[in-house]
PDB file of C-alpha atoms in Angstrom:
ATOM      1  CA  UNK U   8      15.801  -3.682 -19.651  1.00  0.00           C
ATOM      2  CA  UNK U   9      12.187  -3.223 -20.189  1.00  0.00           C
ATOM      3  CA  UNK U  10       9.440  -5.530 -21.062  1.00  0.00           C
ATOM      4  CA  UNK U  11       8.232  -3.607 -24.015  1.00  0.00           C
ATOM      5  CA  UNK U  12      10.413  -2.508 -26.453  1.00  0.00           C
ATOM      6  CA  UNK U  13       9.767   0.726 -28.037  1.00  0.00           C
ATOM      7  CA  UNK U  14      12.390   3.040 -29.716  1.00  0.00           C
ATOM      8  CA  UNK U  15      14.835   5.576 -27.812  1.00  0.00           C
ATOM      9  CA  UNK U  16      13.955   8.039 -29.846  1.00  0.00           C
ATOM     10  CA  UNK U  17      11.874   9.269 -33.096  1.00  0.00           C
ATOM     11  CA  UNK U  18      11.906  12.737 -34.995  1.00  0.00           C
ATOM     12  CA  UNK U  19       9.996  14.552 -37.864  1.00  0.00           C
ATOM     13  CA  UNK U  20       9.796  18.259 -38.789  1.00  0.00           C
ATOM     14  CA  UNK U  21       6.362  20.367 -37.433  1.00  0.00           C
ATOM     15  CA  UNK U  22       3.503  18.939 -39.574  1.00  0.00           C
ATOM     16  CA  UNK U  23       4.857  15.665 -40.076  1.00  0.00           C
ATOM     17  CA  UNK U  24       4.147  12.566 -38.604  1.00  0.00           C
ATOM     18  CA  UNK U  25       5.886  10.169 -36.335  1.00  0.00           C
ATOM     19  CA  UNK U  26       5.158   6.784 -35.230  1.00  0.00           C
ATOM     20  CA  UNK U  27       6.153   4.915 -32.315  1.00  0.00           C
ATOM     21  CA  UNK U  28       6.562   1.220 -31.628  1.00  0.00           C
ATOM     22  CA  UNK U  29       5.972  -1.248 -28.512  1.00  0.00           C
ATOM     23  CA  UNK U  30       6.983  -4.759 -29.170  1.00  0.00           C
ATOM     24  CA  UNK U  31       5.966  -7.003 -26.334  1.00  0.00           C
ATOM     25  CA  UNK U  32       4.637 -11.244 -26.027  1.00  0.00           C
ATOM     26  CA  UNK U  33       1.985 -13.436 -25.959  1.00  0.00           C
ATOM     27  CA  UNK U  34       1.479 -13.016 -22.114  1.00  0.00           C
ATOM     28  CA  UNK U  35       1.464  -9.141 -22.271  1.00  0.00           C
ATOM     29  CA  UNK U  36       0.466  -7.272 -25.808  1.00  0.00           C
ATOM     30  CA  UNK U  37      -1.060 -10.483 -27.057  1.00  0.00           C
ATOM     31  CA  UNK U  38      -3.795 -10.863 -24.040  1.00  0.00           C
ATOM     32  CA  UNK U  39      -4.113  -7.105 -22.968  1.00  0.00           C
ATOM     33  CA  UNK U  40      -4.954  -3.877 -24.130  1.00  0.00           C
ATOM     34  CA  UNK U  41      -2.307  -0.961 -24.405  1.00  0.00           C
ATOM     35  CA  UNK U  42      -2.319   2.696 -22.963  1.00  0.00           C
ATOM     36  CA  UNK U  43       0.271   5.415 -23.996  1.00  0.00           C
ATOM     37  CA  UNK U  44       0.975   8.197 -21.851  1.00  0.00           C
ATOM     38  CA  UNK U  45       2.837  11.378 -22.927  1.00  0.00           C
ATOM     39  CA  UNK U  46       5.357  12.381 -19.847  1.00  0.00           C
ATOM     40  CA  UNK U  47       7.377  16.116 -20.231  1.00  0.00           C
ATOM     41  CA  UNK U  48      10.143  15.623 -17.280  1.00  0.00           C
ATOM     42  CA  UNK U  49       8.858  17.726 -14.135  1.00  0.00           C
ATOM     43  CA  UNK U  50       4.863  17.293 -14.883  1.00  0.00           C
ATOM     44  CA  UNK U  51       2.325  14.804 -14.284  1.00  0.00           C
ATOM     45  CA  UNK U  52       2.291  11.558 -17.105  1.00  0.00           C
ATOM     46  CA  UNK U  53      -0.723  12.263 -19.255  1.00  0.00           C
ATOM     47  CA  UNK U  54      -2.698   9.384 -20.852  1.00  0.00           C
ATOM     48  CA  UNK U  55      -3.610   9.377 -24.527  1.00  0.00           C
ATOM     49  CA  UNK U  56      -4.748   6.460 -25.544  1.00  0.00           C
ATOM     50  CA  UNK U  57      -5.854   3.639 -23.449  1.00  0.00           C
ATOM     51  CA  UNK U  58      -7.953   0.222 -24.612  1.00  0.00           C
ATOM     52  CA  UNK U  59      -5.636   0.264 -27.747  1.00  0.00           C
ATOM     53  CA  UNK U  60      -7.316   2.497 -29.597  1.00  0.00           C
ATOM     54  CA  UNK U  61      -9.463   4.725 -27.611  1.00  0.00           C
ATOM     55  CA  UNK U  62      -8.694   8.371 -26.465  1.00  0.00           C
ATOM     56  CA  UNK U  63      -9.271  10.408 -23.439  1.00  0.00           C
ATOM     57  CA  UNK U  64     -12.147  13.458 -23.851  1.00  0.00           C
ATOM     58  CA  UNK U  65      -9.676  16.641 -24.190  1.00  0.00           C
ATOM     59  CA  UNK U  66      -6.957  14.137 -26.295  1.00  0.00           C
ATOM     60  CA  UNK U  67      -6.680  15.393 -30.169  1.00  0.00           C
ATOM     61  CA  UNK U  68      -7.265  13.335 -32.340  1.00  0.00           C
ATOM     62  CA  UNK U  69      -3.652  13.601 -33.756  1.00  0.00           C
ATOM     63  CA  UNK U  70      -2.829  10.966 -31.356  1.00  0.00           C
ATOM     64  CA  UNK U  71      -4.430   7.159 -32.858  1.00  0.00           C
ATOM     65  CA  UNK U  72      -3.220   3.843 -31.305  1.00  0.00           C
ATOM     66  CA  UNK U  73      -3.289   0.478 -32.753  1.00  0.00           C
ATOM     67  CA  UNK U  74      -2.838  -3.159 -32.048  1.00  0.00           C
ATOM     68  CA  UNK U  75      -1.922  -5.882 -33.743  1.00  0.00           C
ATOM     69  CA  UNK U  76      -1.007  -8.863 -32.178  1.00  0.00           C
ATOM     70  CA  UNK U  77       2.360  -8.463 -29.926  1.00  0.00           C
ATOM     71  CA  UNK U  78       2.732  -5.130 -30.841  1.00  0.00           C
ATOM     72  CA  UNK U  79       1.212  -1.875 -30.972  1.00  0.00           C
ATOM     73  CA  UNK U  80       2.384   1.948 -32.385  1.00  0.00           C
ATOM     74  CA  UNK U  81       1.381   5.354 -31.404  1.00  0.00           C
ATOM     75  CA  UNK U  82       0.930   7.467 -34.243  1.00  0.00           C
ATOM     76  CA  UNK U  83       1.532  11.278 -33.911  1.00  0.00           C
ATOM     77  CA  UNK U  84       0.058  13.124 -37.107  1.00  0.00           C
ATOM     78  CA  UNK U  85       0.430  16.971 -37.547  1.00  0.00           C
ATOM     79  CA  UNK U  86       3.587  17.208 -34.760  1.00  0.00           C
ATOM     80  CA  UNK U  87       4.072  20.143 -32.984  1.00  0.00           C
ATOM     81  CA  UNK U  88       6.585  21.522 -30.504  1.00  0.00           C
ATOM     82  CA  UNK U  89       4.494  21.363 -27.964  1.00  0.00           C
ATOM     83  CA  UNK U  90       4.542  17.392 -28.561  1.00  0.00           C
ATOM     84  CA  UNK U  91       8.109  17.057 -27.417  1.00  0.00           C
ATOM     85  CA  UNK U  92       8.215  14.816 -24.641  1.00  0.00           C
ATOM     86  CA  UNK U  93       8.729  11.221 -23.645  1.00  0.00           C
ATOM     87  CA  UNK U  94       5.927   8.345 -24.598  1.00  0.00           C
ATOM     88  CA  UNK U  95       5.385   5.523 -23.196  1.00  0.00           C
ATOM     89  CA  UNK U  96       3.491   1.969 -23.931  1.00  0.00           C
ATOM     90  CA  UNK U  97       1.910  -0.050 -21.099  1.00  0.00           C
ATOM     91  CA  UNK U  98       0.009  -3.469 -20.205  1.00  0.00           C
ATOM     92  CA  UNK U  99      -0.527  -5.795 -17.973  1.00  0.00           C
ATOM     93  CA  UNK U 100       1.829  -9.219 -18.283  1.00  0.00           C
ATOM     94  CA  UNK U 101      -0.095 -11.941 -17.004  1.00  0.00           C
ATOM     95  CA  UNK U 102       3.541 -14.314 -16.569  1.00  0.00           C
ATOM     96  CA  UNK U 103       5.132 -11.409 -14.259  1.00  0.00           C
ATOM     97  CA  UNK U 104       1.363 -10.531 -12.729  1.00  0.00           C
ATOM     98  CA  UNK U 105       2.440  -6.879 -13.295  1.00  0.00           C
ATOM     99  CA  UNK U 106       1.807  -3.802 -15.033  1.00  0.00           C
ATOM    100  CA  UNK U 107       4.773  -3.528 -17.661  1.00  0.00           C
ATOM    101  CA  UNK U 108       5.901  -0.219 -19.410  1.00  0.00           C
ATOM    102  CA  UNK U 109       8.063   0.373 -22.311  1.00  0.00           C
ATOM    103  CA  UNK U 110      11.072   2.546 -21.863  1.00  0.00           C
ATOM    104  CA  UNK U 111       9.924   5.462 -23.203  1.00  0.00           C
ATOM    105  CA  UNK U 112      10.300   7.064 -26.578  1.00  0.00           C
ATOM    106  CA  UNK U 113      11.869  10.944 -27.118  1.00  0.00           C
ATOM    107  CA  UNK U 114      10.138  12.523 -29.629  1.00  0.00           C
ATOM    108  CA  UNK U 115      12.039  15.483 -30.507  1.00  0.00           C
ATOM    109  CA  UNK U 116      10.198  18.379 -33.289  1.00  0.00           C
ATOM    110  CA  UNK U 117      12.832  19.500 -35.773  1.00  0.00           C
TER     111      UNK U 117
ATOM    112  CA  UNK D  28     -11.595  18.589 -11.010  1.00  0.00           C
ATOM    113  CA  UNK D  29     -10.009  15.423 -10.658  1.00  0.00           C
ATOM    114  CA  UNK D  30      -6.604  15.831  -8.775  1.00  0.00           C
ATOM    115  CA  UNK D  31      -4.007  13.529  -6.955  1.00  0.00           C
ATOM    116  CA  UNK D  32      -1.631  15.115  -4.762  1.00  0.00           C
ATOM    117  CA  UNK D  33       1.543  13.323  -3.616  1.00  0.00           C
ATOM    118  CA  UNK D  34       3.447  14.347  -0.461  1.00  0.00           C
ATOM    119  CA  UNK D  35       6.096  12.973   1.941  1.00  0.00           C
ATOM    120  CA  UNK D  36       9.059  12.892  -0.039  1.00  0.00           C
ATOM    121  CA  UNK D  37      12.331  14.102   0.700  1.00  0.00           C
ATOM    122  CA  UNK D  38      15.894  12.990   2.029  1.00  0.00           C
ATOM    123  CA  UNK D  39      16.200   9.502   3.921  1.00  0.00           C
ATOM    124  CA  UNK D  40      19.436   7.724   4.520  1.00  0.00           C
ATOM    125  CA  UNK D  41      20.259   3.838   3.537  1.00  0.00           C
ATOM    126  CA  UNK D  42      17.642   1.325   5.782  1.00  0.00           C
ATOM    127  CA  UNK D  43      15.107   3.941   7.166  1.00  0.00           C
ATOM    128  CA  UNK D  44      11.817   4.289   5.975  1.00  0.00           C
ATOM    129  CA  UNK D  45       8.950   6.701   4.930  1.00  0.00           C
ATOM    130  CA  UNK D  46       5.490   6.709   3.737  1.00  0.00           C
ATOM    131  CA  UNK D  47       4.053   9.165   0.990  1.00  0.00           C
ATOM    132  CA  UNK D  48       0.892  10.090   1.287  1.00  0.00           C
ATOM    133  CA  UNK D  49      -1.610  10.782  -2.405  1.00  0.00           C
ATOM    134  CA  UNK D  50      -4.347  13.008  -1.411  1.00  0.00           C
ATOM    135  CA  UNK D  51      -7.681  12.525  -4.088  1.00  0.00           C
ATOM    136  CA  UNK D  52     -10.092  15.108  -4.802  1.00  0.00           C
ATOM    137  CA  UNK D  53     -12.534  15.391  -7.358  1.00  0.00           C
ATOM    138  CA  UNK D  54     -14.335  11.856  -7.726  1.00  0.00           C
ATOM    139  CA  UNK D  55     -15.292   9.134  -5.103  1.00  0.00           C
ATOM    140  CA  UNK D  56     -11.970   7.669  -4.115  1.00  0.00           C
ATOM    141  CA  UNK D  57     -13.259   4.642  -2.235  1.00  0.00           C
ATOM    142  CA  UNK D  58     -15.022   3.393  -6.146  1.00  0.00           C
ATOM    143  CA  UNK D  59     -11.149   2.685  -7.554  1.00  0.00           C
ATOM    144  CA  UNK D  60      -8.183   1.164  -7.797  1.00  0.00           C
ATOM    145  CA  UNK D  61      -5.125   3.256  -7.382  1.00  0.00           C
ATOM    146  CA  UNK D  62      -1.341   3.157  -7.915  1.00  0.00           C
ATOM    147  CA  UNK D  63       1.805   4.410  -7.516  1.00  0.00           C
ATOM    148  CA  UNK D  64       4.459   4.807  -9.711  1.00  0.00           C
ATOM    149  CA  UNK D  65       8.271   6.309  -9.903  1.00  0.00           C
ATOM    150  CA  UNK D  66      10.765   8.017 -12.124  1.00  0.00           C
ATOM    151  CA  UNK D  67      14.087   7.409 -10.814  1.00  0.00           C
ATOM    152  CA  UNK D  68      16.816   9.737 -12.506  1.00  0.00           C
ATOM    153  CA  UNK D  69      17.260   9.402 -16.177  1.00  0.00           C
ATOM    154  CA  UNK D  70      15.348   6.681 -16.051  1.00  0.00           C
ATOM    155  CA  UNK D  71      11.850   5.736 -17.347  1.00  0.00           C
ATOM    156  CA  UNK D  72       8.915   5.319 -15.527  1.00  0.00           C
ATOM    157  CA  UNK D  73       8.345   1.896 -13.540  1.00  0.00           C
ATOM    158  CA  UNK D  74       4.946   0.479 -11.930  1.00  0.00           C
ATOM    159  CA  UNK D  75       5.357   0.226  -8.219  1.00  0.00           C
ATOM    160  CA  UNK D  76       2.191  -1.315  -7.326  1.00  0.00           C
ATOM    161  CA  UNK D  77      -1.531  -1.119  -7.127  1.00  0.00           C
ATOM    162  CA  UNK D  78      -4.447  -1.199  -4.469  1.00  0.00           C
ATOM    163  CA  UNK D  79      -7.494  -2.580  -5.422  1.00  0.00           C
ATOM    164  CA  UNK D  80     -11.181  -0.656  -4.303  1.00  0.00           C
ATOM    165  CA  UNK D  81     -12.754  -2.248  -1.329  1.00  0.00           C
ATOM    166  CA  UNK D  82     -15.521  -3.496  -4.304  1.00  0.00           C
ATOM    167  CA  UNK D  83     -12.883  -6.184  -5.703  1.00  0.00           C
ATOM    168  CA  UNK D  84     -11.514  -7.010  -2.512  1.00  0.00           C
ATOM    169  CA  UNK D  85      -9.002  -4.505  -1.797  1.00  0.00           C
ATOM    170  CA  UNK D  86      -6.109  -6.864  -3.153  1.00  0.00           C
ATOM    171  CA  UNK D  87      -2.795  -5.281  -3.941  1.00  0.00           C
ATOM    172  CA  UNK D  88      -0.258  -6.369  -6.063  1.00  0.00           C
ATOM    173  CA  UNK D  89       3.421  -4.861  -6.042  1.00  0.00           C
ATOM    174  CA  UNK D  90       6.399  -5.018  -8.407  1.00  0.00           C
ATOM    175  CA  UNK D  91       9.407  -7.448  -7.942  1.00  0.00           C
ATOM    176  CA  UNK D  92      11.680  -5.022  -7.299  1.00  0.00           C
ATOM    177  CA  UNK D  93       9.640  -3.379  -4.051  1.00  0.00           C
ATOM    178  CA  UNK D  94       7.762  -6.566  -2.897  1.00  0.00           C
ATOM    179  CA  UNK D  95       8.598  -7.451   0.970  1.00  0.00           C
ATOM    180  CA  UNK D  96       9.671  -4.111   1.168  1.00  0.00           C
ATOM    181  CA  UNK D  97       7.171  -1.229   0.485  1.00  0.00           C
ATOM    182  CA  UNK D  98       3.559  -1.549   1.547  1.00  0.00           C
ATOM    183  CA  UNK D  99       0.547   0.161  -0.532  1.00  0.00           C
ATOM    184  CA  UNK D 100      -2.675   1.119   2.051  1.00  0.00           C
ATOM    185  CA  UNK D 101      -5.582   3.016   1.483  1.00  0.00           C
ATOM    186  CA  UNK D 102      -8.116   5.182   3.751  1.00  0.00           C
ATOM    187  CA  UNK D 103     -11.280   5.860   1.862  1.00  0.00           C
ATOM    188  CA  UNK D 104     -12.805   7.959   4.277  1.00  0.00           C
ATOM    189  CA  UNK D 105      -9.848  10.387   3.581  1.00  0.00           C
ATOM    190  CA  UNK D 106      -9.319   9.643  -0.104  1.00  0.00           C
ATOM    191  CA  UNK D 107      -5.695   9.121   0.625  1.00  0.00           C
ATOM    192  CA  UNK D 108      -3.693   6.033  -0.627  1.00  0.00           C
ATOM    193  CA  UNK D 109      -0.272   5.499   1.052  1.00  0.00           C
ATOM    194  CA  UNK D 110       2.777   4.013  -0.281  1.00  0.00           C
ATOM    195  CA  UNK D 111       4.829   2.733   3.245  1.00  0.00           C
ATOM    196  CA  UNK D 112       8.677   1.856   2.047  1.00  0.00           C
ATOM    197  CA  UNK D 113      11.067   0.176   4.241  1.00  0.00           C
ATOM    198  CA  UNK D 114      14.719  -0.744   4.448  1.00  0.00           C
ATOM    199  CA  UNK D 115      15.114   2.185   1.234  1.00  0.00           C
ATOM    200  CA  UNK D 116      18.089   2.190  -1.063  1.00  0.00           C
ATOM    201  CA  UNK D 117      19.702   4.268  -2.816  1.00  0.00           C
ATOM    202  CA  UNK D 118      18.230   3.149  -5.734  1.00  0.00           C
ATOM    203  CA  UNK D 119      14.867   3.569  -4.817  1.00  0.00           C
ATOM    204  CA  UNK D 120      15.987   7.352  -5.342  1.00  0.00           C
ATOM    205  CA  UNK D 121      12.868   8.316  -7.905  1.00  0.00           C
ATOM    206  CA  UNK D 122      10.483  11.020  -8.151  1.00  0.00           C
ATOM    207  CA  UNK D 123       7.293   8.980  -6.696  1.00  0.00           C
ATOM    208  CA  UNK D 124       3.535   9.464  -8.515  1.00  0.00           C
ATOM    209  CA  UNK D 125       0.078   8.179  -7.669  1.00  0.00           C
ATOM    210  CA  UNK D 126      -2.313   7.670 -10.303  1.00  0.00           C
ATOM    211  CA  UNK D 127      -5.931   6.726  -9.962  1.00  0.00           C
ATOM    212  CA  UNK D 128      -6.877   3.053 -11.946  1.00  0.00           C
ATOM    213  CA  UNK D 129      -9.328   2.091 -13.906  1.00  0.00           C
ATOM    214  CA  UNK D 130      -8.860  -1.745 -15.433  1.00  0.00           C
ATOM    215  CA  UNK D 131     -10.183  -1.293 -19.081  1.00  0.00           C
ATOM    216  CA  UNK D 132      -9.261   2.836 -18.898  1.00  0.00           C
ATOM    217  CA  UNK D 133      -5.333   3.013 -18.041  1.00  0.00           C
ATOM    218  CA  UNK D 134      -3.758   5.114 -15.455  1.00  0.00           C
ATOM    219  CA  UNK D 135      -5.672   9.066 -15.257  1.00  0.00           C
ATOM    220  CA  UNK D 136      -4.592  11.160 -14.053  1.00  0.00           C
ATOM    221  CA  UNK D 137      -1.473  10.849 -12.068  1.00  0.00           C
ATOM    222  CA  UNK D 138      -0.202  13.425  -9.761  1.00  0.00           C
ATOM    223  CA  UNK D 139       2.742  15.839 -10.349  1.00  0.00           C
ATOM    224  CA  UNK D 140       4.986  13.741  -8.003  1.00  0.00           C
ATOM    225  CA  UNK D 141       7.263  13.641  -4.967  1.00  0.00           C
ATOM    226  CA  UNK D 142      10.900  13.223  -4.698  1.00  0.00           C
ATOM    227  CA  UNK D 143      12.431  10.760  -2.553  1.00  0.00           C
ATOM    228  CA  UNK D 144      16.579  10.854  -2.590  1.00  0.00           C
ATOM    229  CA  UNK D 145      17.728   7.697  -0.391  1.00  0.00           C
ATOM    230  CA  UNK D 146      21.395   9.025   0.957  1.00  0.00           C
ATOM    231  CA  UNK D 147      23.698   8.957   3.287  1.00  0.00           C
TER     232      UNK D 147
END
């Protein structure tokens, strides 16, 4: 099983939002910032958000990332189809000395 | 444009090797880290390992589950960082990626991947 815990899967109707969890520890979350990449099976991972909060030039600003403590969310406002795909949280864990992922969230547009 | 190009994949049976190649274009290659990823079937992605720039050291670090058994190199005068795996199983079966690093920035871009199927 993964380090990070995030959901298997989240859904919402086009317009509404959806947000996504990553639950980690003290020696990953807690002491480390978060990215969140957006992955469609057969294409190249995309980053959205990466130093918690902060996003990518070309990244809408539909996507917003927070951190609080040992966890953090990805929050999708405004969904559209074109948002289906798989999302993913990631840090470094300074215990395991190695970059740690979440296993990936399917957000599906209803 | 910033691209990363992955190639060397394909079929290898149980114990052999084979290195995959991630070709950078775009930006100076030598100034950053870079790693590789993988994908293996209806799985998530998992962190393979990482090569630090010559700048802080050139130090690479590698994940459990490959360490002692896959080696990450770089050339900077090519912009091409390798990822050399020996004795491959057949769960190492993954669709490999390579994406430049940047410490406070996360992992941009990545390439679109190669497959590697370990079989007999």
């Amino acid at each position: 099983q993964s380090v990070l815990t995030q959901p298997p899967s989240v859904s919402a109707a086009p317009g509404q939002k959806v947000t996504i969890s990553c639950s980690g520890g003290s020696s990953n979350i807690g002491k480390n910032f978060v990215s969140w990449y957006q992955h469609l099976p057969g294409t190249a991972p995309k980053l959205l958000i990466y130093g918690n909060n902060k996003r990518p030039s070309g990244i809408p600003d539909r996507f917003s990332g927070f951190k609080s403590a040992t966890s953090a969310t990805l929050d999708i406002t405004g969904l559209q189809t074109g948002d289906e795909a798989d999302y993913y949280c990631v840090t470094w864990d300074n215990t395991l000395s190695a970059v740690v992922f979440g296993g990936g969230t399917r957000v599906t547009v209803l | 444009e910033v691209q990363l190009v992955e190639s060397g994949g394909g079929l290898v049976q149980p114990g052999r090797s084979l290195r995959l190649s991630c070709t950078a274009s775009g930006f100076t290659f030598a100034d950053y880290d870079m790693s590789w990823f993988r994908q293996a079937p209806g799985k998530g992605l998992e962190w393979v390992g990482f090569i630090r720039s010559r700048a802080y050291g050139g130090t690479i670090e590698y994940a459990a589950t490959v360490k002692g058994r896959f080696i990450i190199s770089r050339e900077d005068s090519k912009s091409i960082a390798y990822l050399q795996m020996k004795s491959l199983e057949i769960e190492d079966t993954a669709v490999y990626y390579c994406a430049r690093a940047q410490a406070l920035r996360g992992f941009d871009p990545w390439g679109q991947g190669t497959l590697v199927t370990v079989s007999s």
